[in-house]
Amino acid sequence: MSTATIGTQAAAFGSARALTHREHGWLIAQLAVVLVPLLRALPLVTCAVFGVLLLWRTLLWVRRAPLPGKWVLGLTGVATLLVTLALSLRTGGNIGRDLSVALLGAFLVLKLMESHTVRNGILATQLCCFLLLSQTLFDQPPWMAVSLLATAALLLRNWLLLLHPQARMRVSAVRVLGRLVAMGLPCAAVLFLLFPRLDHPLWSLPRSAETGTSGITDRMAPGSIGQLILSDDLAFRADFAGTPPALDTLYWRGMVLWRFDGQAWTAASMRQRAAPGSVPNSASAESVAIGGLPGVVDYNITLETTHQRWLFALDRGLSIDARDDIGRSIDAEFLSRQPIDQRMRYHVRSRLPDRSRVDDAQPLDPPTLQTALALPPGNKQARALATQWADLPPADRVSVALKLFGSAPFAYTLEPEPLQGQQIDDFLFRTHRGFCEHYAGSFVFLMRAAGVPARVVVGYLGGEVNAVSGDIIVRQSDAHAWAEVWLAGRGWVRVDPTAAVAPQRVERGLAAAVPASEFRSRRVEEPAWLRSVRWGLDGLISGWNRWVLGYDRNRQAQLFAWLGLEAADPRAVLWGVSAIFLLAALPLLWQQRKPKPDPVQVQWQRVCNQLARHGCPRSPTEGPMAYAERAAVQFPQSAEALRRVAAGYIALRYGRDDGNAQARAQRLARWKEDVAALRVSA
């Protein structure tokens, strides 16, 4: 029988071996370790299913109870499928990412319910590897890399011990895994840096509606931004190529709202059509030419998932480097054809507003003028007030309205009284208390009633400067609404009515504009040391997003330029590095071909060589003890030492292995001492 046949039969026998109680426990533990990170991203119902099934399996293991039968497992599987179907119908009939991962995890737990042999345990471990990789479909923070590496090491360890139970005593699993990591990480790093980057991912997965990050929408009603502003969730990060502008000038423009129905402001779909020509790219010749002009800033934005179509940029966005499906509307909004369902990083070049600069000297076309002056019926008091300003120049009408808001009894608050009836009239002449959407909406209404074209803009204002990384962190609590008015010879001009009511909101942020009872932020009350720790962690995340997740074709080109390979083809570089790695690995591969000698056999051959040099060679058919007895006759002064060495060789070479690696190592050490002490002479 050949060696290959014997190995195949041994492997088949090993895989058919029943799992021990300890091995069952390790399988349950490894599945729990893989499932725990997924609980933060999956729906609550899914987490409950995981918890019930895993608790059931754990109780069976603790009580050493028999595993459930096929009928019980079948009914449980059907119930799991029905729950998945119900959840999919709830989300619009789309299985999607969340439910797919949940289904894999649930059926993996059920697989443990019927795992009796090593073959089943190996299969469950392999499926755990797939479930482990599914974590990257939700998020990729920097600590996930460490977590994935540690969990993968645990899975490989269990895999090794399932295949070779004796390895627990003979080899150090930690040392073996350490060697694998030490050899694999450099190769993975080289492949990551040099593998040709793609402009788009190889696939995209549908995302569930429940996991979408709430934020600014294309509808603004009294209280909409006021509720959003209570959230400390991250909206995006921005890092500037040079010194960033002052925080009170950072108006992150998102969506332009044109239509007012008496209750809410909404976007006009006809205004969101693409502007003539393509979106300027920051690397284009035209964009490069204006890059050094006064008021032009370059910066990068890492946008969190919004499930909306627009991208944020400072007034006014000139160019953008992003996906190919990004367009610019006729109102200078940057819009994506598809909702943004994953974190996105893009480069923008903007020109900050300047009173001395003319943005658009051309008069408004009739359709735009009509839209910018349209008002629904009602709010007679506001209309009558605005009519009194009709004889003033447009710029003076703007100033009069701002003076109105800046005077008593108008106040800035996050807890305004609900508006009743005609909302604009009720706010201007009764409540006098509101948030940015109240003032922006009322101001635009007054301007239109006074004959000044105006529109509402929603976005964010300011942000928090990270003193460690230099990034500007913009949160949902920085959401803001302001106005833009059309002035002849100057074009659309930004006007912030909130600055007239609460200038501290613009200059120092929201916490300085409202009482602590209305807005309690952890960031405001935290001590200095905790703020430094938070900034450090945020800087780590920002660097990870910038240099790892954001490592695209442009950054790869920058790396090649730094290495002096500007004109090199990435594929040629990858092939060259691969060839170098292969040449470096050839000695290792050649060494692996040579079987590692048995230390016991090496020492015994040394004894035989010593005796042969003194005229007592060993016959090929002569056994160890027979050889030792013949040598004892020829060298009587070394007879006892020869017999002891031969007996030790037989015990170590052919003796029964009790599985105690430490005891065997001690016996081998003592026998080596006997071999070293052996002296023969003619």
XYZ file of C-alpha atoms in Angstrom:
682
model
C 0.000 0.000 0.000
C 1.415 3.367 -1.008
C 2.101 6.249 1.381
C -0.499 8.434 -0.373
C -3.157 5.783 0.074
C -2.330 5.408 3.759
C -2.506 9.213 4.229
C -5.838 9.398 2.442
C -7.312 6.642 4.584
C -5.967 8.250 7.745
C -7.488 11.616 6.797
C -10.822 9.989 6.009
C -10.759 8.175 9.355
C -9.863 11.408 11.174
C -12.668 13.375 9.550
C -15.172 10.698 10.546
C -14.077 10.874 14.180
C -16.711 12.048 16.631
C -16.243 15.506 18.098
C -15.254 15.655 21.741
C -17.124 17.754 24.290
C -14.246 20.224 24.347
C -14.268 20.560 20.571
C -18.009 21.268 20.610
C -17.327 24.070 23.080
C -14.627 25.578 20.886
C -16.974 25.553 17.883
C -19.671 27.377 19.866
C -17.147 29.895 21.194
C -15.681 30.683 17.775
C -19.142 31.239 16.285
C -20.031 33.602 19.145
C -16.809 35.562 18.554
C -17.674 35.928 14.859
C -21.303 36.900 15.502
C -20.770 39.524 18.223
C -19.317 42.265 15.922
C -22.276 41.808 13.557
C -24.867 42.558 16.225
C -24.143 46.300 16.111
C -25.097 46.520 12.448
C -27.948 44.028 12.093
C -31.625 44.661 12.958
C -32.854 43.908 16.467
C -35.027 41.016 15.293
C -32.018 39.377 13.681
C -29.949 39.764 16.845
C -32.765 38.157 18.832
C -32.810 35.153 16.472
C -29.037 34.772 16.845
C -29.278 35.004 20.618
C -32.046 32.420 20.963
C -30.400 29.868 18.661
C -26.940 30.273 20.163
C -28.292 30.113 23.720
C -30.160 26.917 22.818
C -26.988 25.320 21.461
C -24.962 26.440 24.482
C -27.457 24.949 26.943
C -27.318 21.634 25.097
C -23.539 21.687 25.370
C -23.465 22.607 29.056
C -25.977 19.876 29.957
C -24.284 17.370 27.625
C -27.731 16.766 26.158
C -28.197 15.029 22.799
C -28.524 17.244 19.746
C -32.031 17.796 18.335
C -33.399 15.569 15.628
C -33.890 16.324 11.974
C -37.561 17.204 12.371
C -36.806 19.833 15.032
C -33.972 21.292 12.954
C -36.161 21.305 9.853
C -38.962 23.183 11.594
C -36.460 25.648 13.044
C -34.968 26.233 9.598
C -38.420 26.829 8.106
C -39.236 29.305 10.896
C -35.978 31.135 10.208
C -36.809 31.370 6.523
C -40.284 32.718 7.320
C -38.808 35.400 9.582
C -36.368 36.344 6.807
C -39.212 36.499 4.282
C -41.264 38.728 6.605
C -38.335 41.088 7.085
C -37.669 41.209 3.355
C -41.304 42.119 2.668
C -41.021 44.817 5.293
C -38.035 46.299 3.441
C -39.740 46.280 0.060
C -39.106 42.702 -0.996
C -35.305 43.085 -1.166
C -33.224 40.465 0.630
C -30.245 42.795 0.630
C -27.048 42.687 2.619
C -28.424 42.593 6.148
C -30.827 39.709 5.641
C -28.299 37.702 3.630
C -25.743 37.921 6.425
C -28.418 37.173 9.004
C -29.548 34.085 7.087
C -25.961 32.807 6.836
C -25.408 33.315 10.566
C -28.680 31.655 11.571
C -28.102 28.574 9.434
C -24.528 28.347 10.690
C -25.874 28.076 14.243
C -28.291 25.397 13.014
C -25.331 23.599 11.438
C -23.779 23.277 14.897
C -27.015 21.605 15.995
C -26.276 18.638 13.750
C -22.474 18.563 13.932
C -21.322 15.229 15.330
C -18.079 14.526 13.448
C -14.862 16.364 12.730
C -15.963 16.741 9.115
C -18.955 18.813 10.286
C -16.717 20.848 12.596
C -14.324 21.676 9.761
C -17.238 22.744 7.562
C -18.608 24.983 10.331
C -15.166 26.567 10.760
C -14.950 27.249 7.028
C -18.377 28.891 7.051
C -17.266 31.021 10.004
C -14.537 32.399 7.738
C -17.169 33.558 5.237
C -19.264 35.048 8.038
C -16.167 36.815 9.350
C -15.545 38.482 5.980
C -19.143 39.727 5.912
C -18.221 42.251 8.637
C -16.434 44.321 5.995
C -19.739 44.786 4.135
C -21.007 47.084 6.924
C -18.034 49.195 7.914
C -14.226 49.200 7.839
C -12.886 51.048 10.892
C -9.152 50.724 11.656
C -9.655 48.446 14.641
C -11.553 45.991 12.438
C -8.280 45.000 10.776
C -6.858 43.916 14.153
C -10.117 42.196 15.110
C -10.311 40.305 11.820
C -6.699 39.199 12.104
C -7.152 37.931 15.669
C -10.404 36.129 14.844
C -8.897 34.576 11.711
C -6.001 33.310 13.848
C -8.502 31.707 16.247
C -10.315 30.003 13.358
C -7.043 28.687 11.908
C -6.024 27.378 15.319
C -9.281 25.482 15.735
C -8.991 24.207 12.176
C -5.474 22.904 12.894
C -6.534 21.160 16.101
C -9.556 19.578 14.423
C -7.394 18.126 11.676
C -4.527 17.136 13.988
C -5.619 16.703 17.621
C -2.107 15.601 18.570
C -0.791 19.019 17.545
C -2.061 20.390 20.869
C 0.867 18.654 22.614
C 3.502 18.567 19.910
C 3.500 22.040 18.417
C 2.712 25.558 19.547
C -0.304 26.787 17.615
C 0.504 30.385 18.564
C 4.014 30.058 17.152
C 2.741 28.519 13.907
C 0.124 31.247 13.459
C 2.695 33.918 14.269
C 4.971 32.612 11.522
C 2.072 32.585 9.049
C 1.169 36.171 9.910
C 4.793 37.312 9.700
C 5.081 35.815 6.225
C 1.636 36.820 4.989
C 1.397 40.469 6.090
C 4.323 41.761 3.961
C 2.907 40.053 0.888
C -0.559 41.450 1.597
C 0.873 44.965 2.055
C 2.741 44.791 -1.254
C -0.334 43.533 -3.083
C -2.443 46.293 -1.515
C -0.011 49.024 -2.580
C 0.862 47.778 -6.059
C -2.206 45.947 -7.328
C -3.817 48.055 -10.084
C -6.600 50.099 -8.505
C -10.060 50.301 -10.029
C -12.179 53.407 -10.335
C -15.235 51.524 -9.117
C -15.796 48.549 -6.819
C -16.220 45.136 -8.382
C -19.731 44.890 -6.992
C -22.287 46.870 -5.058
C -24.749 45.507 -2.567
C -28.239 46.821 -1.833
C -28.566 48.368 1.579
C -31.530 48.152 3.863
C -33.546 51.256 4.484
C -33.379 50.807 8.257
C -29.638 51.306 8.376
C -29.588 54.602 6.546
C -28.040 57.548 8.306
C -30.570 60.303 8.780
C -29.570 63.802 7.807
C -30.617 66.789 5.803
C -33.389 66.119 3.316
C -34.893 68.070 0.423
C -37.806 69.232 2.587
C -37.611 71.873 5.305
C -40.470 72.510 7.714
C -40.441 74.227 11.113
C -38.692 71.857 13.497
C -37.092 69.576 10.887
C -33.556 70.884 11.341
C -34.217 71.614 15.009
C -34.721 67.884 15.629
C -31.726 66.924 13.522
C -29.477 69.323 15.391
C -29.848 67.335 18.614
C -27.786 64.505 17.081
C -24.022 64.249 17.477
C -23.734 61.777 14.593
C -20.952 62.438 12.114
C -21.990 64.011 8.795
C -18.572 64.304 7.108
C -14.927 65.228 7.635
C -13.006 67.844 5.695
C -9.243 68.325 5.398
C -7.790 71.354 3.621
C -4.665 71.500 1.502
C -3.517 74.606 3.365
C -4.753 76.690 6.252
C -8.518 76.227 6.520
C -10.784 79.288 6.440
C -12.386 80.605 9.601
C -15.205 78.447 10.953
C -17.785 81.243 10.582
C -17.159 81.271 6.810
C -17.657 77.524 6.346
C -21.119 77.280 4.832
C -21.325 73.714 3.540
C -23.848 74.068 0.761
C -26.100 71.101 0.080
C -29.562 71.573 -1.421
C -31.420 74.594 -2.783
C -35.124 74.801 -1.882
C -37.418 76.809 -4.129
C -41.054 75.897 -3.517
C -43.158 76.912 -0.507
C -46.646 75.503 0.037
C -47.420 77.411 3.217
C -46.084 74.604 5.442
C -42.708 73.458 4.101
C -39.962 74.365 1.619
C -39.049 71.753 -0.988
C -36.638 71.378 -3.870
C -37.709 71.947 -7.462
C -36.998 68.891 -9.588
C -36.776 70.999 -12.732
C -33.893 72.931 -11.145
C -31.893 69.759 -10.479
C -31.273 68.987 -14.126
C -27.653 68.897 -15.164
C -26.029 72.136 -16.159
C -24.659 72.396 -19.710
C -21.261 70.755 -20.002
C -19.605 68.215 -17.732
C -18.593 68.784 -14.132
C -15.153 70.387 -14.018
C -12.466 68.101 -12.662
C -9.951 69.511 -10.200
C -7.125 68.148 -12.298
C -8.298 69.809 -15.499
C -6.283 72.595 -17.050
C -9.034 75.149 -16.455
C -9.354 74.204 -12.800
C -5.607 74.228 -12.256
C -5.432 77.724 -13.717
C -7.816 79.101 -11.101
C -6.355 77.088 -8.253
C -4.035 79.849 -7.139
C -6.515 82.733 -7.295
C -7.539 84.587 -4.110
C -10.474 83.040 -2.281
C -10.009 79.622 -3.958
C -9.558 76.710 -1.514
C -8.765 73.044 -2.063
C -10.038 70.418 0.324
C -11.147 66.810 0.641
C -14.429 65.598 2.104
C -15.086 62.138 3.518
C -18.869 61.890 3.416
C -20.730 59.392 5.552
C -23.616 57.356 4.204
C -26.659 59.595 3.636
C -28.938 57.695 1.233
C -29.428 61.060 -0.435
C -28.176 62.246 -3.806
C -26.322 65.458 -3.058
C -22.730 66.108 -2.031
C -21.690 68.979 0.221
C -19.216 71.687 -0.761
C -18.339 75.210 0.275
C -19.811 78.161 -1.624
C -19.191 78.035 -4.514
C -18.029 74.652 -5.735
C -15.899 75.067 -8.862
C -14.710 71.522 -9.497
C -14.887 68.082 -7.989
C -12.988 64.808 -8.227
C -15.410 62.009 -7.434
C -17.267 59.185 -9.131
C -18.210 59.381 -12.759
C -21.917 59.596 -11.948
C -21.611 63.011 -10.242
C -23.319 65.933 -11.997
C -23.791 69.615 -11.230
C -27.229 71.210 -11.356
C -28.000 74.626 -12.783
C -27.996 75.880 -9.169
C -24.395 74.677 -8.680
C -25.413 71.672 -6.565
C -23.281 68.530 -6.827
C -25.646 65.597 -7.316
C -25.162 61.866 -7.702
C -27.340 59.825 -10.032
C -27.670 57.166 -7.346
C -28.171 57.580 -3.586
C -24.945 57.609 -1.628
C -25.132 54.240 0.167
C -21.513 53.983 1.292
C -18.813 56.245 2.703
C -17.410 58.426 -0.060
C -14.299 60.592 -0.333
C -13.928 63.337 -2.926
C -11.780 66.394 -3.658
C -13.389 69.812 -4.182
C -12.167 73.228 -5.239
C -14.330 76.158 -4.148
C -14.274 79.919 -4.317
C -15.467 81.646 -1.172
C -17.980 84.500 -1.608
C -16.533 87.977 -2.041
C -18.484 91.228 -2.185
C -16.114 92.648 -4.761
C -16.597 89.737 -7.141
C -19.423 89.371 -9.609
C -20.598 85.756 -9.723
C -23.281 86.160 -12.336
C -23.996 89.543 -13.896
C -26.577 88.131 -16.284
C -30.224 88.805 -15.387
C -32.411 85.900 -14.354
C -34.329 84.160 -17.072
C -38.161 84.482 -16.837
C -38.826 80.915 -15.543
C -36.201 81.271 -12.814
C -37.437 84.740 -11.876
C -40.991 83.459 -11.620
C -39.916 80.535 -9.410
C -37.799 82.820 -7.194
C -40.791 85.113 -6.537
C -43.582 82.528 -6.270
C -45.594 82.511 -3.026
C -48.700 80.611 -1.955
C -51.816 82.490 -0.827
C -52.077 83.621 2.775
C -49.863 85.312 5.393
C -51.423 88.749 4.752
C -49.589 90.475 7.583
C -46.176 89.427 6.258
C -47.141 90.495 2.756
C -48.310 93.904 4.027
C -45.042 94.397 5.904
C -42.946 93.501 2.873
C -44.999 95.839 0.639
C -43.797 98.759 2.749
C -40.229 98.026 1.596
C -41.047 97.789 -2.106
C -39.833 101.317 -2.892
C -36.390 100.699 -1.370
C -33.408 99.387 -3.412
C -33.123 95.590 -3.231
C -30.032 95.701 -1.003
C -31.861 98.020 1.428
C -34.853 95.646 1.559
C -32.444 92.941 2.656
C -30.967 95.203 5.337
C -34.387 96.222 6.676
C -35.446 92.578 7.032
C -32.220 91.726 8.882
C -32.748 94.679 11.244
C -36.238 93.386 11.931
C -34.879 89.988 13.012
C -32.076 91.579 15.010
C -34.450 93.568 17.175
C -36.536 92.431 20.113
C -38.552 90.338 20.757
C -37.049 87.870 18.246
C -35.019 85.124 19.915
C -33.073 82.037 18.865
C -34.159 78.781 20.470
C -34.312 75.033 19.848
C -37.654 74.782 21.639
C -39.968 77.175 19.818
C -43.698 77.224 20.291
C -45.563 75.242 17.609
C -46.821 77.473 14.812
C -50.512 77.663 14.076
C -52.568 78.685 11.066
C -50.594 80.945 8.737
C -47.099 79.941 9.848
C -45.156 82.964 8.594
C -47.562 85.435 10.178
C -47.726 83.427 13.372
C -43.959 83.417 13.697
C -43.345 87.071 12.741
C -46.144 88.597 14.787
C -46.846 86.226 17.690
C -44.194 83.637 18.729
C -41.006 85.532 17.683
C -38.970 82.480 18.757
C -37.464 79.991 16.399
C -34.531 78.171 14.910
C -32.592 78.625 11.687
C -35.360 77.160 9.484
C -37.846 79.635 10.962
C -35.675 82.625 10.162
C -34.481 81.401 6.753
C -37.999 80.515 5.590
C -39.562 83.745 6.902
C -36.774 85.856 5.427
C -37.166 84.328 1.952
C -40.934 84.827 2.179
C -40.484 88.517 3.043
C -37.961 88.990 0.254
C -40.233 87.452 -2.347
C -43.177 89.484 -1.086
C -40.982 92.619 -1.387
C -40.053 91.736 -4.986
C -36.527 90.392 -4.347
C -35.831 86.928 -5.856
C -34.800 84.608 -3.049
C -34.383 80.924 -2.188
C -33.587 78.732 0.819
C -30.340 76.738 1.080
C -29.831 73.862 3.519
C -26.505 72.414 4.559
C -24.130 72.724 7.483
C -22.316 75.588 9.183
C -18.868 75.476 10.749
C -17.650 72.328 12.472
C -15.138 71.232 15.080
C -11.410 71.487 14.409
C -9.479 68.375 15.425
C -6.297 69.739 16.985
C -4.503 66.404 16.427
C -5.201 65.719 12.738
C -6.209 69.213 11.607
C -9.454 67.897 10.112
C -12.753 69.707 10.451
C -15.426 67.431 11.886
C -18.960 68.323 10.792
C -21.806 66.679 12.690
C -25.556 66.581 12.283
C -25.737 69.155 15.080
C -24.067 71.604 12.661
C -27.059 71.470 10.288
C -28.129 74.920 9.155
C -30.416 76.784 6.786
C -29.815 80.187 5.216
C -30.999 82.259 2.271
C -29.691 83.436 -1.090
C -31.057 86.601 -2.717
C -30.568 87.844 -6.243
C -29.025 91.313 -6.524
C -28.453 92.918 -9.886
C -24.777 93.012 -10.796
C -23.804 90.608 -7.990
C -25.866 87.512 -8.734
C -26.923 85.177 -5.958
C -25.703 86.487 -2.614
C -25.714 84.479 0.602
C -27.658 86.035 3.488
C -27.896 84.340 6.886
C -30.826 85.731 8.914
C -29.730 83.651 11.902
C -26.596 85.796 12.170
C -28.829 88.838 12.794
C -30.658 87.093 15.640
C -27.849 85.066 17.217
C -24.437 86.053 15.825
C -22.774 83.753 18.359
C -24.285 80.767 16.475
C -22.213 81.679 13.445
C -19.102 82.785 15.287
C -18.799 80.196 18.077
C -21.216 77.391 17.272
C -24.573 76.173 18.496
C -23.575 75.613 22.140
C -22.842 79.339 22.519
C -26.194 80.420 21.053
C -28.685 78.420 23.108
C -29.032 77.631 26.824
C -27.472 74.438 28.154
C -30.951 73.141 29.002
C -31.823 73.055 25.277
C -28.624 71.621 23.873
C -26.495 69.316 25.971
C -23.570 67.964 24.040
C -21.083 65.523 25.451
C -18.370 67.379 23.571
C -19.078 70.629 25.382
C -18.986 69.118 28.863
C -16.083 66.673 28.421
C -12.722 67.348 30.132
C -9.607 68.320 28.188
C -7.927 64.901 28.471
C -11.012 63.140 27.136
C -11.213 65.604 24.255
C -7.569 64.837 23.379
C -8.304 61.109 23.387
C -11.370 61.628 21.191
C -9.374 63.768 18.782
C -6.656 61.125 18.638
C -9.144 58.365 17.839
C -10.866 60.539 15.281
C -7.493 61.351 13.705
C -6.749 57.636 13.508
C -10.076 57.013 11.777
C -9.483 59.936 9.422
C -6.031 58.663 8.478
C -7.395 55.168 7.960
C -10.139 56.472 5.683
C -7.676 58.660 3.798
C -4.739 56.288 3.293
C -6.324 52.836 3.385
C -10.001 52.979 2.412
C -9.324 55.975 0.161
C -6.301 54.415 -1.545
C -7.452 54.824 -5.133
C -5.791 55.119 -8.522
C -4.704 58.722 -7.875
C -2.978 57.870 -4.601
C -1.331 54.887 -6.236
C -0.038 57.188 -8.968
C 1.353 59.504 -6.259
C 3.127 56.526 -4.660
C 4.638 55.517 -8.008
C 5.777 59.098 -8.575
C 7.441 59.155 -5.157
C 9.222 55.892 -6.078
C 10.343 57.373 -9.408
C 7.954 55.213 -11.468
C 5.719 57.917 -12.925
C 5.415 56.324 -16.368
C 5.324 52.743 -15.154
C 2.355 50.517 -15.799
C 0.930 49.263 -12.458
C 0.595 45.782 -13.921
C 4.271 45.728 -14.928
C 5.287 46.887 -11.446
C 3.122 44.185 -9.867
C 4.628 41.495 -12.095
C 8.136 42.695 -11.267
C 7.552 42.658 -7.524
C 5.886 39.250 -7.773
C 8.955 37.907 -9.578
C 11.200 39.267 -6.813
C 9.047 37.608 -4.151
C 9.141 34.328 -6.062
C 12.933 34.411 -6.343
C 13.213 35.189 -2.635
C 10.896 32.285 -1.815
C 12.771 29.714 -3.920
C 15.320 28.909 -1.169
C 12.474 28.411 1.285
C 10.613 26.188 -1.158
C 13.768 24.142 -1.776
C 14.309 23.787 1.949
C 10.739 22.583 2.400
C 11.400 19.786 -0.085
C 14.009 18.301 2.224
C 12.427 16.295 5.040
C 13.462 17.422 8.476
C 15.692 14.743 10.024
C 14.532 12.883 13.113
C 16.696 14.082 16.075
C 16.616 10.585 17.573
C 17.868 9.026 14.319
C 20.551 11.719 13.991
C 21.974 10.951 17.445
C 21.883 7.167 16.876
C 23.709 7.549 13.558
C 26.369 9.532 15.414
C 26.863 6.551 17.788
C 27.094 4.131 14.837
C 29.670 6.321 13.118
C 31.748 6.502 16.304
C 31.786 2.718 16.659
C 32.595 2.275 12.959
C 35.634 4.521 13.285
C 36.909 2.191 16.014
C 36.532 -0.938 13.920
C 32.978 -2.003 14.800
C 30.695 -1.155 11.851
C 27.010 -1.981 11.979
C 25.547 -4.529 9.625
C 22.467 -3.337 7.625
C 20.424 -6.239 9.028
C 21.641 -5.876 12.599
C 19.193 -4.578 15.246
C 20.136 -1.900 17.788
C 20.390 -4.206 20.806
C 22.297 -6.894 18.872
C 24.681 -4.266 17.627
C 25.147 -2.883 21.133
C 25.871 -6.396 22.551
C 28.487 -7.076 19.868
C 30.088 -3.694 20.511
C 30.026 -4.385 24.276
C 32.096 -7.517 23.711
C 34.665 -5.542 21.694
C 34.647 -2.552 24.147
C 33.952 -4.052 27.597
C 34.813 -0.824 29.448
C 31.856 0.885 27.668
C 29.411 -2.024 27.777
C 26.886 -0.499 30.188
C 26.909 2.852 28.375
C 26.370 1.119 25.005
C 23.424 -0.930 26.320
C 21.876 2.216 27.895
C 22.192 4.217 24.666
C 20.697 1.389 22.565
C 17.770 0.907 24.985
C 17.093 4.649 24.982
C 17.104 4.696 21.190
C 14.580 1.846 20.984
C 12.279 3.526 23.539
C 12.325 6.888 21.776
C 12.188 5.489 18.257
C 9.737 2.626 18.601
C 8.117 3.150 22.011
C 4.444 3.982 22.557
C 3.658 7.708 22.414
C 1.619 8.735 25.469
C 0.890 12.174 23.989
C 2.892 14.020 26.665
C 5.219 16.169 24.600
C 6.961 17.655 27.636
C 7.851 14.260 29.098
C 9.134 13.054 25.716
C 11.334 16.143 25.410
C 12.816 15.437 28.844
C 13.574 11.819 27.916
C 15.206 12.952 24.672
C 17.394 15.443 26.546
C 18.584 12.793 29.029
C 19.328 10.338 26.184
C 21.345 12.994 24.338
C 23.419 13.422 27.491
C 24.074 9.655 27.509
C 25.121 9.763 23.847
C 27.448 12.727 24.473
C 29.048 10.921 27.450
C 29.722 7.691 25.451
C 33.449 7.028 24.980
C 34.890 3.972 23.204
C 38.518 3.039 22.597
C 40.285 0.138 20.963
